[in-house]
mmCIF file of C-alpha atoms in Angstrom:
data_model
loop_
_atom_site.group_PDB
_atom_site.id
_atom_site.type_symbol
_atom_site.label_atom_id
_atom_site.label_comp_id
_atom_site.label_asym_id
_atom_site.label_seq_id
_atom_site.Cartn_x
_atom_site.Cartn_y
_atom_site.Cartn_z
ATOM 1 C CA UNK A 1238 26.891 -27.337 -20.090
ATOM 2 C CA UNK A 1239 24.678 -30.195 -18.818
ATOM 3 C CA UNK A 1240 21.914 -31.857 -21.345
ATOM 4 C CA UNK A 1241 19.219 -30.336 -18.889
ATOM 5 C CA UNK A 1242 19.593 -27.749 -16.588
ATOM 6 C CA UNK A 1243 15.892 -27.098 -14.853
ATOM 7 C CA UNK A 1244 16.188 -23.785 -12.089
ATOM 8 C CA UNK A 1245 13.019 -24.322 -9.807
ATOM 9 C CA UNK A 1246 11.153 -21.435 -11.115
ATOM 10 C CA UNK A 1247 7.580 -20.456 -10.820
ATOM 11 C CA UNK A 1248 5.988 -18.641 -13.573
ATOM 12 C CA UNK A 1249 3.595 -15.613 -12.827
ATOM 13 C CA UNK A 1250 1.256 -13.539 -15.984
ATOM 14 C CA UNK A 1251 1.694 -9.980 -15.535
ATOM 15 C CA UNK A 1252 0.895 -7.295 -18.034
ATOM 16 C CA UNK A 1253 3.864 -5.506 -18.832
ATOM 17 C CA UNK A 1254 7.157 -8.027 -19.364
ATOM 18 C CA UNK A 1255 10.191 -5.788 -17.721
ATOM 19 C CA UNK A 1256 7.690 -5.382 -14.301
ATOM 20 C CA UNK A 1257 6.747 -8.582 -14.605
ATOM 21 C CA UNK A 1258 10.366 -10.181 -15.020
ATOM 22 C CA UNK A 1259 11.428 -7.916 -11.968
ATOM 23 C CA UNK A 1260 8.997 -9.267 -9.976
ATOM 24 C CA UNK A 1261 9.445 -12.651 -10.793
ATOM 25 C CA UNK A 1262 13.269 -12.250 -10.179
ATOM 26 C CA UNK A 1263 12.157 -10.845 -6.629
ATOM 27 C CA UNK A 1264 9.805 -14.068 -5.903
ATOM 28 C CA UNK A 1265 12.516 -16.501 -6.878
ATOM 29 C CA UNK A 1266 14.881 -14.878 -3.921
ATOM 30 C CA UNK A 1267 12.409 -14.884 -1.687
ATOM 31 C CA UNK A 1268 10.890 -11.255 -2.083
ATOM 32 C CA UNK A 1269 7.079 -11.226 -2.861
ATOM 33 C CA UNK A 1270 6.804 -7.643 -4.737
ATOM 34 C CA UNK A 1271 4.119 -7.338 -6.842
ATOM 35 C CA UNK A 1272 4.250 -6.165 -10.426
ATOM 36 C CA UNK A 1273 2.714 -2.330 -10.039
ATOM 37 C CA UNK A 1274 5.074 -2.011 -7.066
ATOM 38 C CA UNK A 1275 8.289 -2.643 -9.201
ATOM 39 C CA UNK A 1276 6.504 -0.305 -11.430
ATOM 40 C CA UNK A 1277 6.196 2.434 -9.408
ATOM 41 C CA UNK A 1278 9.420 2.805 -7.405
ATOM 42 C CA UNK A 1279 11.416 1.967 -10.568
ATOM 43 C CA UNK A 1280 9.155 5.365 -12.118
ATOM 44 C CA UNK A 1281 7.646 3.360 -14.876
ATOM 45 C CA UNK A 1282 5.267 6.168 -15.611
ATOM 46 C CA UNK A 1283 6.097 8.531 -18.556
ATOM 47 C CA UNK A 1284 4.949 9.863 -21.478
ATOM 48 C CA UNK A 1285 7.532 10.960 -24.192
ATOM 49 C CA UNK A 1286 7.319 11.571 -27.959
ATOM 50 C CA UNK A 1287 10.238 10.989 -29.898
ATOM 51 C CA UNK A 1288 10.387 12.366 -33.403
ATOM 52 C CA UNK A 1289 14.146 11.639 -34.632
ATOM 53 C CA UNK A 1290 13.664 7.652 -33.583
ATOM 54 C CA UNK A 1291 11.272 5.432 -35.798
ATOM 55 C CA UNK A 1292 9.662 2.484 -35.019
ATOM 56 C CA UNK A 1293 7.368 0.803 -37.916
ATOM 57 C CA UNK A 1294 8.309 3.721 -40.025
ATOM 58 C CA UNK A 1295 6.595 6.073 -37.427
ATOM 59 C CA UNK A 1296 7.871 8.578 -34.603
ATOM 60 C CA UNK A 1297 8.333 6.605 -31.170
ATOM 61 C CA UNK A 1298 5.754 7.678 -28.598
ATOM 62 C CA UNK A 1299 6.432 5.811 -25.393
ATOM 63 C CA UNK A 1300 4.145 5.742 -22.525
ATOM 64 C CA UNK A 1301 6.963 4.293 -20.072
ATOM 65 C CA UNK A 1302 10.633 4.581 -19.325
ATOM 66 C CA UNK A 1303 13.553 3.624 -21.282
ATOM 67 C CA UNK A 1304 14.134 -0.266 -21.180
ATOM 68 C CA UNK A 1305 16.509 -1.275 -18.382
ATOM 69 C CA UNK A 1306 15.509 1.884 -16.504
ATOM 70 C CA UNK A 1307 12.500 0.860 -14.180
ATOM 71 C CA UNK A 1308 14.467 -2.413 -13.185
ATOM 72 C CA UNK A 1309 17.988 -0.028 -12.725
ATOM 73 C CA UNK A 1310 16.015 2.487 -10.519
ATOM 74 C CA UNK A 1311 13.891 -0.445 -8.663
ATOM 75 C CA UNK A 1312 17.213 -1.740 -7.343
ATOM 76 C CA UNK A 1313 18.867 1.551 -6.455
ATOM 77 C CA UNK A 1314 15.901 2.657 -4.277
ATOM 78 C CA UNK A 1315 15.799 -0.886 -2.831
ATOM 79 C CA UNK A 1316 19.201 -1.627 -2.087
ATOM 80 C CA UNK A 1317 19.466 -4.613 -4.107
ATOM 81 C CA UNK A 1318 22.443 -4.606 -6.353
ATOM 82 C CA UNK A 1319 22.011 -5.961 -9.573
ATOM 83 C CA UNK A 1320 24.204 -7.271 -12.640
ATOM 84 C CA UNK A 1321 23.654 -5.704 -16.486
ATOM 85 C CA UNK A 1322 25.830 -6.878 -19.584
ATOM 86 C CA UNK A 1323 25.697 -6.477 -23.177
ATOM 87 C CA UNK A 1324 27.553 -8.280 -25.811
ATOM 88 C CA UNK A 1325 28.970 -7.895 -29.377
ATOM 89 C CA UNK A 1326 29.494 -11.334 -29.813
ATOM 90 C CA UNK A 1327 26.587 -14.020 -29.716
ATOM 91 C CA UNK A 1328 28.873 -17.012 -28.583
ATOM 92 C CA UNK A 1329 29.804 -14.234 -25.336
ATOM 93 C CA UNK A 1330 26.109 -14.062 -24.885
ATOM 94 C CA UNK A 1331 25.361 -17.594 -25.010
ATOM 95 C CA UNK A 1332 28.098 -18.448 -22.815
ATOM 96 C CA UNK A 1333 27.588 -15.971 -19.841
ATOM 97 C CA UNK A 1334 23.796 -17.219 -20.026
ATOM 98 C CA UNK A 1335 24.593 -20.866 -20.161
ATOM 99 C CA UNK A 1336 27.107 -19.766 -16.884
ATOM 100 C CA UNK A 1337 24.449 -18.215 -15.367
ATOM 101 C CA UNK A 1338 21.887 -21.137 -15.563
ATOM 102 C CA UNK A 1339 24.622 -23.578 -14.109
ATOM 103 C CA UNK A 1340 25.015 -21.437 -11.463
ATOM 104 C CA UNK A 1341 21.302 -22.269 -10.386
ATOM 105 C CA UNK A 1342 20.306 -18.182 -11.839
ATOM 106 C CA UNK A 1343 17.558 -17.465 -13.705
ATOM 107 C CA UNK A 1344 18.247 -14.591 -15.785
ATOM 108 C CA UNK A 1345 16.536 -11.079 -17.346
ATOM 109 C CA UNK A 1346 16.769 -10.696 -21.132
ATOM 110 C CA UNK A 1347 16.087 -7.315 -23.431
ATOM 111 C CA UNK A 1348 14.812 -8.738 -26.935
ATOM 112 C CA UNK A 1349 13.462 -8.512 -30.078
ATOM 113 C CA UNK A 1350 9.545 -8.738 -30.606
ATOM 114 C CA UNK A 1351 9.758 -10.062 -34.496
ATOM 115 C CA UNK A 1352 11.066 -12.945 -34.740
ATOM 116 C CA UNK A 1353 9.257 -14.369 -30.779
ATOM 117 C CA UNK A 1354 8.001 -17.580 -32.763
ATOM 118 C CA UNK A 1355 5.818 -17.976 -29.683
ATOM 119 C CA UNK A 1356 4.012 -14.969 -30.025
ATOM 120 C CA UNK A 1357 0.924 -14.787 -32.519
ATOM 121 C CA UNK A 1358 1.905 -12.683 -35.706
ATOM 122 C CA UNK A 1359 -0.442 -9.809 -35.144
ATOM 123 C CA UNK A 1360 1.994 -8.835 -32.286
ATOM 124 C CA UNK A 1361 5.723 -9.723 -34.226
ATOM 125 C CA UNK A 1362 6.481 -6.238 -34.974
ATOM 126 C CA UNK A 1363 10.124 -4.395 -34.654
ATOM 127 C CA UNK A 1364 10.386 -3.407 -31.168
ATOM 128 C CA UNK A 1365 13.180 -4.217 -29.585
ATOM 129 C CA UNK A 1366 12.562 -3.595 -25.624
ATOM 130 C CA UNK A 1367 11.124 -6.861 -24.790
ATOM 131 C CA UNK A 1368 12.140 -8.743 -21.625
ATOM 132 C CA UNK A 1369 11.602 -12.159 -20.609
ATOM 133 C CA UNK A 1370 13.140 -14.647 -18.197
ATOM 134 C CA UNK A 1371 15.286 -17.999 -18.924
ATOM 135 C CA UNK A 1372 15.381 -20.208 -16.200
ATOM 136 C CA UNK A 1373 17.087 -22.928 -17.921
ATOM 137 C CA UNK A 1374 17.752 -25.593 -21.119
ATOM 138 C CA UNK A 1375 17.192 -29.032 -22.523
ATOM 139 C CA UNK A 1376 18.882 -30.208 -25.260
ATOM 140 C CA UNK A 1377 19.457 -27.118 -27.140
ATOM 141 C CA UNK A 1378 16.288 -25.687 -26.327
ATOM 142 C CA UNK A 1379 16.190 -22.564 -23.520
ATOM 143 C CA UNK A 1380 13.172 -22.859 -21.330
ATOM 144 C CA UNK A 1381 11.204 -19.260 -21.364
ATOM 145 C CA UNK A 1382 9.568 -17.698 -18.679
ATOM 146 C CA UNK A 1383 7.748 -14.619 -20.543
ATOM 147 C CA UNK A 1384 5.409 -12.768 -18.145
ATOM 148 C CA UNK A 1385 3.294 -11.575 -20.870
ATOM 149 C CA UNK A 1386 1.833 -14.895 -21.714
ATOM 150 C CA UNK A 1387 -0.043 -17.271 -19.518
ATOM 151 C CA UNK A 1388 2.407 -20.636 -19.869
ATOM 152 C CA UNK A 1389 5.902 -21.043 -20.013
ATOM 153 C CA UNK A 1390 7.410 -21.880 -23.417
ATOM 154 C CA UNK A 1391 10.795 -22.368 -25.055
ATOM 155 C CA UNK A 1392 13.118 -21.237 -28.045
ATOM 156 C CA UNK A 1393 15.500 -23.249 -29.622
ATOM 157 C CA UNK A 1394 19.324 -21.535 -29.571
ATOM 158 C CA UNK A 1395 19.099 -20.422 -32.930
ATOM 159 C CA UNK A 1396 15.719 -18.610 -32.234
ATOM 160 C CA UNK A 1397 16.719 -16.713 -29.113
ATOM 161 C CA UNK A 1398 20.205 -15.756 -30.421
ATOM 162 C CA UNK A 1399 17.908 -13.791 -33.589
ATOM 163 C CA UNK A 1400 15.909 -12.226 -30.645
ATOM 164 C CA UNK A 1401 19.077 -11.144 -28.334
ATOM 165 C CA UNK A 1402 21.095 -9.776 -31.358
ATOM 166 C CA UNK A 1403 17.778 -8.101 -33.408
ATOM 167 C CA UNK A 1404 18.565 -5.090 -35.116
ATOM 168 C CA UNK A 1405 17.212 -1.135 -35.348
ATOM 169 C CA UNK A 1406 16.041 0.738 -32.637
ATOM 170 C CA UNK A 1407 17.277 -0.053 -28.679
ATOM 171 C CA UNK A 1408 18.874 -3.390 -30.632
ATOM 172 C CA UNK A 1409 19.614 -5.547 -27.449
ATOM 173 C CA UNK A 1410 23.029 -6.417 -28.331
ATOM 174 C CA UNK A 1411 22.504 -9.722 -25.848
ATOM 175 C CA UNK A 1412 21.748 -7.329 -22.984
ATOM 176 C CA UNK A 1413 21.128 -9.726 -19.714
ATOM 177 C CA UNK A 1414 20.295 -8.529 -16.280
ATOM 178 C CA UNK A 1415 20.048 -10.459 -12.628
ATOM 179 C CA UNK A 1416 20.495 -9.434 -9.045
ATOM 180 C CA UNK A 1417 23.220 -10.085 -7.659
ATOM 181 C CA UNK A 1418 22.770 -9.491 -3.704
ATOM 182 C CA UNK A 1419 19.922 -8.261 -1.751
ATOM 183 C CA UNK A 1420 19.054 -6.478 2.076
ATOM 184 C CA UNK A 1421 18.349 -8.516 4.773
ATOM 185 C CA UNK A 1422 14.591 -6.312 4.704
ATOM 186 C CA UNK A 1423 13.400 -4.575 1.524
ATOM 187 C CA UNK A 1424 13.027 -0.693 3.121
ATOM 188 C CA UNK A 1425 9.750 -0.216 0.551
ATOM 189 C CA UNK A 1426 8.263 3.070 2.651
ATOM 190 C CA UNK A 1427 11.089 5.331 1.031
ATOM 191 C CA UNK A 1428 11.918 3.670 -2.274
ATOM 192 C CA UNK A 1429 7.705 4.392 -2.736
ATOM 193 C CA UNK A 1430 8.559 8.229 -2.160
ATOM 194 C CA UNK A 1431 11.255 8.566 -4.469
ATOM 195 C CA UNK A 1432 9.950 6.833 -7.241
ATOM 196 C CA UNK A 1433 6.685 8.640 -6.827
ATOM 197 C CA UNK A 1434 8.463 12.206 -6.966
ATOM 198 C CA UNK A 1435 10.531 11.214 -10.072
ATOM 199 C CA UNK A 1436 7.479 10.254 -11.920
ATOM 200 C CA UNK A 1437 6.189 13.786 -11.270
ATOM 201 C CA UNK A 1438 9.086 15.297 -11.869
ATOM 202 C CA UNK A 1439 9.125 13.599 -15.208
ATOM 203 C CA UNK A 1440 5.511 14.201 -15.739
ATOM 204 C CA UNK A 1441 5.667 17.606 -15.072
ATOM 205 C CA UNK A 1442 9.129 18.506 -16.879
ATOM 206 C CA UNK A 1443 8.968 21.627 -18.865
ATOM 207 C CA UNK A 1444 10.329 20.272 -22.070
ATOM 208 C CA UNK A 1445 7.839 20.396 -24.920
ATOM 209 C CA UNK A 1446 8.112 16.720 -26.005
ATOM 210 C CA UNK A 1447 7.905 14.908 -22.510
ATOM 211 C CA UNK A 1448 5.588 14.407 -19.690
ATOM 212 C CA UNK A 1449 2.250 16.343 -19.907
ATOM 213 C CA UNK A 1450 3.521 18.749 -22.609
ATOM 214 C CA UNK A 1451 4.466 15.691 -24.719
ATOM 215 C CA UNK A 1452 0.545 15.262 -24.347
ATOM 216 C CA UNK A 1453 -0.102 18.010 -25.576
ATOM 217 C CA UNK A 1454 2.437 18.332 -28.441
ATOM 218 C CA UNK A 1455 0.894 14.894 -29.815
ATOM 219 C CA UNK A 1456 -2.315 16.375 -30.002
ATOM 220 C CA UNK A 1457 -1.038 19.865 -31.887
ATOM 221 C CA UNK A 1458 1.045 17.491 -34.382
ATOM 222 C CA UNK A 1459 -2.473 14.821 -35.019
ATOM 223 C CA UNK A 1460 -4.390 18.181 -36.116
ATOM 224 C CA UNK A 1461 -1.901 18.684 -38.194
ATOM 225 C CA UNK A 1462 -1.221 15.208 -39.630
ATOM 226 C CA UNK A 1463 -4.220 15.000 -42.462
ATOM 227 C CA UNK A 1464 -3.114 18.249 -44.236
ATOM 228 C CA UNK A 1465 1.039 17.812 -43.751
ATOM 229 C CA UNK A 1466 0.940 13.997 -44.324
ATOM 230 C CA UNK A 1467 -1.947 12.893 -46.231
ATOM 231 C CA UNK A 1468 -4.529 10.895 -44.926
ATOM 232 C CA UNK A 1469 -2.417 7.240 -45.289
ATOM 233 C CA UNK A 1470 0.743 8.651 -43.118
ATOM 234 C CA UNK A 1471 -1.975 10.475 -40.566
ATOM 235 C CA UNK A 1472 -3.756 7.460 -39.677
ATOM 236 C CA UNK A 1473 -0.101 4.925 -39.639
ATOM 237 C CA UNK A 1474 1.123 7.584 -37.184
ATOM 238 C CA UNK A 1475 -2.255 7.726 -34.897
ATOM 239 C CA UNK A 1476 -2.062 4.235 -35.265
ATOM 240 C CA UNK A 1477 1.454 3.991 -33.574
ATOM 241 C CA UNK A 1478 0.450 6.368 -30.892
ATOM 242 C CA UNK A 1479 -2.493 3.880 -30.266
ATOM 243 C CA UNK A 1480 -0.422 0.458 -30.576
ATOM 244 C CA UNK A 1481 2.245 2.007 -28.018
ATOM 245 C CA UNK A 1482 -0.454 2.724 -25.496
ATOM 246 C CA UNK A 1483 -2.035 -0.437 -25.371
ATOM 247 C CA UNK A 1484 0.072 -3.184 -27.116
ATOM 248 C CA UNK A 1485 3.227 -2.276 -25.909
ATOM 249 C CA UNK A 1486 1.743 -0.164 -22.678
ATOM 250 C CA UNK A 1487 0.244 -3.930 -22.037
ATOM 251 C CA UNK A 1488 -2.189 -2.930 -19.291
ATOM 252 C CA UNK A 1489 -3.751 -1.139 -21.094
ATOM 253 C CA UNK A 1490 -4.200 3.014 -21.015
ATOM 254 C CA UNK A 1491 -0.711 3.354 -21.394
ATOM 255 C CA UNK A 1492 -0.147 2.098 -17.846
ATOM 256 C CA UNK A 1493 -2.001 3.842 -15.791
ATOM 257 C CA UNK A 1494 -4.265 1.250 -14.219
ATOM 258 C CA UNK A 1495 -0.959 -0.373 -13.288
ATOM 259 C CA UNK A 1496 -0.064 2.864 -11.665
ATOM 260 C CA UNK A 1497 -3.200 3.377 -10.367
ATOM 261 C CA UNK A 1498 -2.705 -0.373 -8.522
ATOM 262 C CA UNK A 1499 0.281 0.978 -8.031
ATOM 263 C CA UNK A 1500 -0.562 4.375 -5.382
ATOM 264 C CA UNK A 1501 -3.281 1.885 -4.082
ATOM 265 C CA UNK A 1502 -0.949 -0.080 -3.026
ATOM 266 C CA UNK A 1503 1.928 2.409 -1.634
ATOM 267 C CA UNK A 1504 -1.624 4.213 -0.007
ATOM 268 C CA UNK A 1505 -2.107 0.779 2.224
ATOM 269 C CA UNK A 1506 1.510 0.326 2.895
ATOM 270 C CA UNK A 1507 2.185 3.822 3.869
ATOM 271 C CA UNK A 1508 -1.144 4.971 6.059
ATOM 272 C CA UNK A 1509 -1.587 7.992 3.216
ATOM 273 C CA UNK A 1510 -5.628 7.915 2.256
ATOM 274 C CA UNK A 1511 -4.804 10.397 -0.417
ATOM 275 C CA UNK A 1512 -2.891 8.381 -2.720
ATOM 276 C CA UNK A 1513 -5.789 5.491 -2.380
ATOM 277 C CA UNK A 1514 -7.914 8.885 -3.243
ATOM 278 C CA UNK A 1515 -5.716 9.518 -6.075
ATOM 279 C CA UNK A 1516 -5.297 5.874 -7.467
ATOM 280 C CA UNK A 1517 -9.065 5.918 -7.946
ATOM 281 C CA UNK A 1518 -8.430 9.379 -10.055
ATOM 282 C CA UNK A 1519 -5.756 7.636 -11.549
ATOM 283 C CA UNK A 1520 -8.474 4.855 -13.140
ATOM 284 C CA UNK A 1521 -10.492 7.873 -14.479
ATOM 285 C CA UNK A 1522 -7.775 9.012 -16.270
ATOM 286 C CA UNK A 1523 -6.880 5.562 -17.536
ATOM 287 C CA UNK A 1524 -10.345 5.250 -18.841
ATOM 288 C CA UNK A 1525 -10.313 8.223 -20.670
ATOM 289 C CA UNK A 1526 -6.969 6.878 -22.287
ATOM 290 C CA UNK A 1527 -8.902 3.754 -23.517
ATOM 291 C CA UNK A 1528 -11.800 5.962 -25.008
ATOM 292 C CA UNK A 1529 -9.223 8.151 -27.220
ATOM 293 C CA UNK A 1530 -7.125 4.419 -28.226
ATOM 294 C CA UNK A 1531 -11.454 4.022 -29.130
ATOM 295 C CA UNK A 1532 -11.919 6.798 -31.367
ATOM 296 C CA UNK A 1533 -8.661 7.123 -33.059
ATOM 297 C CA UNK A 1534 -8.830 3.208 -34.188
ATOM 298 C CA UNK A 1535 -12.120 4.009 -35.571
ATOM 299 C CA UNK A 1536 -10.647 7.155 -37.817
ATOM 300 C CA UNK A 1537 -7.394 5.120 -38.934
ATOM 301 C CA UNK A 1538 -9.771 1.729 -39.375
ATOM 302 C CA UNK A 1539 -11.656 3.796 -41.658
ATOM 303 C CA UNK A 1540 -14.760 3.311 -39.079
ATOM 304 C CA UNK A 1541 -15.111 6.711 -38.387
ATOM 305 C CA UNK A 1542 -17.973 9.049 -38.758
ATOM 306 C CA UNK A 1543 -16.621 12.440 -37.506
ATOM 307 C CA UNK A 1544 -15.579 14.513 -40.286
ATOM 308 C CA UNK A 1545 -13.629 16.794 -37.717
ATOM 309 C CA UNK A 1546 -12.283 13.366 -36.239
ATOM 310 C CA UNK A 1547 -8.794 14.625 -35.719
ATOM 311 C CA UNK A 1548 -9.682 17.076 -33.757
ATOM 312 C CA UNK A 1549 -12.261 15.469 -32.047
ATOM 313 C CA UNK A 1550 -8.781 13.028 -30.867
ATOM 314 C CA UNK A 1551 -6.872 15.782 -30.504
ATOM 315 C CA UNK A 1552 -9.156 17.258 -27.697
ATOM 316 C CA UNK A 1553 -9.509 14.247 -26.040
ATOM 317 C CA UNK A 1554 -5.695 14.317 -25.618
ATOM 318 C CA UNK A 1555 -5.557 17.911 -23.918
ATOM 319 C CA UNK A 1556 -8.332 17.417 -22.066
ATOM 320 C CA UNK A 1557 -6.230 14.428 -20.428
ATOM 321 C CA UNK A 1558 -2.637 16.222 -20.449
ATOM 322 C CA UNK A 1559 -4.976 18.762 -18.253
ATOM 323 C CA UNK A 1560 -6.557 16.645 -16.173
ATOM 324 C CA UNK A 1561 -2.568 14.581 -15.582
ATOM 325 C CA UNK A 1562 -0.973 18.312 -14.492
ATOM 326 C CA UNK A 1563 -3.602 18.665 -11.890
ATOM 327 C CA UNK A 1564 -3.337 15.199 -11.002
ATOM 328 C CA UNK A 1565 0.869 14.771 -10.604
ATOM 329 C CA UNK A 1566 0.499 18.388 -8.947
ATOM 330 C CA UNK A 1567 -1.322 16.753 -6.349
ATOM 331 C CA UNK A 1568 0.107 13.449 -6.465
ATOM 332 C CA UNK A 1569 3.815 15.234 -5.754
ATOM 333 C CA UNK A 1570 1.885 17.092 -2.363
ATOM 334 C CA UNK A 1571 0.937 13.773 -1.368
ATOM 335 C CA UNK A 1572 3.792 11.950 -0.770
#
């Protein structure tokens, strides 16, 4: 490979990285899609609690699809065809990316939080379902376009081989993703439907661990916590369900002011005044997300002065699970 390779790139801040590397992938080839719109026709939205898979030594509650999955459904609805690998061996990797860059193709990359040397240490954790862009090298450094953060930075080879091949949970294994081809016209009206009725389908699911009866589930188990637990596991766990709302559902409220942009949006684009309506709701219900992440970091900061606290948490959450079925039960009449 060449001793600098520079793709003409521009760098936009977004709030969640695998949007905000779709998007960004879009504006390079000449598609301006904004973030919540990637969001919501890839279905973004979800809520899920999984018990058997730990993260931090705590069950995973995530607040949006699997990784891969909002890109993978983006460019289905859209018609754009797209390109995925994963590797088992790190020279593979580093040669189908160094191929790539050649070729003038800035490229998608799932990877490891913990060892980002670029990112401040309060947010190096394990979680492995981090995406960022590379849009080329110098010298043996790889140029990093990471929507999350406000500049563009770099890694050396070393570094983002540790981050491509990190280990535990959704471990990358090198995974890369670009498009590949695109429509002459992005056909947004219908791509806007379908990923609206898959997000309620998935909010609405009538499994006990996903969607609104996830919701609910979460806030049975954190009345439970203090007495089967102890009061040190309780608060790690209320913690996690806390940090995976709003570090890792960057945004904030576990994404729902991006979805809320999101119907705004789609409500413009498509003549329908009731999802505008309903991205307003949507806000509301965000809110109310931030004042539970509120309360609960008080009782696991030790800060708290409710001796029912728990509960007082707990309620919160059913009171929004209840206010999400009405809402996705209107949302799905909407569209």
């Amino acid at each position: 490979m060449k001793p600098e390779t520079i793709i003409d790139f521009t760098h936009h801040q977004s709030a969640h990285c695998e949007n905000g590397v779709v998007s960004n992938l879009m504006k390079h080839n000449g598609f301006s899609i904004s973030e919540p719109m990637v969001f919501g026709i890839g279905s973004g939205l979800l809520f899920c609690y999984i018990p058997l898979l730990k993260v931090n030594h705590a069950p995973v509650i995530t607040y949006r699809a699997l990784p891969g999955h909002i890109f993978k459904k983006f460019a289905k609805r859209t018609g754009v065809k797209m390109k995925r690998e994963k590797f088992s061996n790190p020279k593979d990797a580093k040669a189908r990316l160094d191929e790539n860059l050649e070729k003038n193709n800035p490229v998608g990359l799932q990877v490891g939080v913990y060892n980002l040397v670029y990112f401040p240490d309060e947010y190096r954790f394990h979680f492995n379902a981090h995406n960022m862009v590379v849009y080329g090298k110098e010298g043996n450094r790889y140029l990093i376009s990471d929507p999350v953060m406000e500049d563009v930075t770099s890694l050396s080879e070393k570094e983002l081989e540790k981050v491509r091949f990190a280990k535990g949970a959704f471990a990358p294994k090198g995974h890369m993703y670009y498009p590949i081809s695109f429509p002459e016209k992005l056909e947004l009206e219908k791509a806007i439907v379908k990923g609206i009725k898959d997000t309620c389908k998935a909010m609405l699911a009538p499994v006990s661990f996903v969607g609104v009866k996830g919701i609910h589930k979460i806030a049975g188990l954190i009345r439970k916590w203090p007495k089967k637990k102890g009061i040190k596991t309780a608060n790690h766990y209320l913690g996690q369900v806390v940090r995976m709302q709003e570090e890792i559902g960057t945004g904030g409220g576990g994404f729902r002011y991006i979805y809320a942009a999101f119907l705004q949006e789609a409500g413009k684009l498509l003549g329908n005044e009731k999802l505008i309506e309903l991205s307003k709701e949507m806000t509301e219900i965000g809110d109310l997300w931030r004042d539970f992440a509120l309360e609960a970091s008080r009782i696991y900061k030790n800060r708290s002065a409710q001796t029912d606290s728990y509960n007082k948490v707990a309620d919160q959450l059913d009171h929004i699970a209840d206010l999400e079925k009405v809402f996705f039960k209107k949302l799905k009449k909407a569209v």
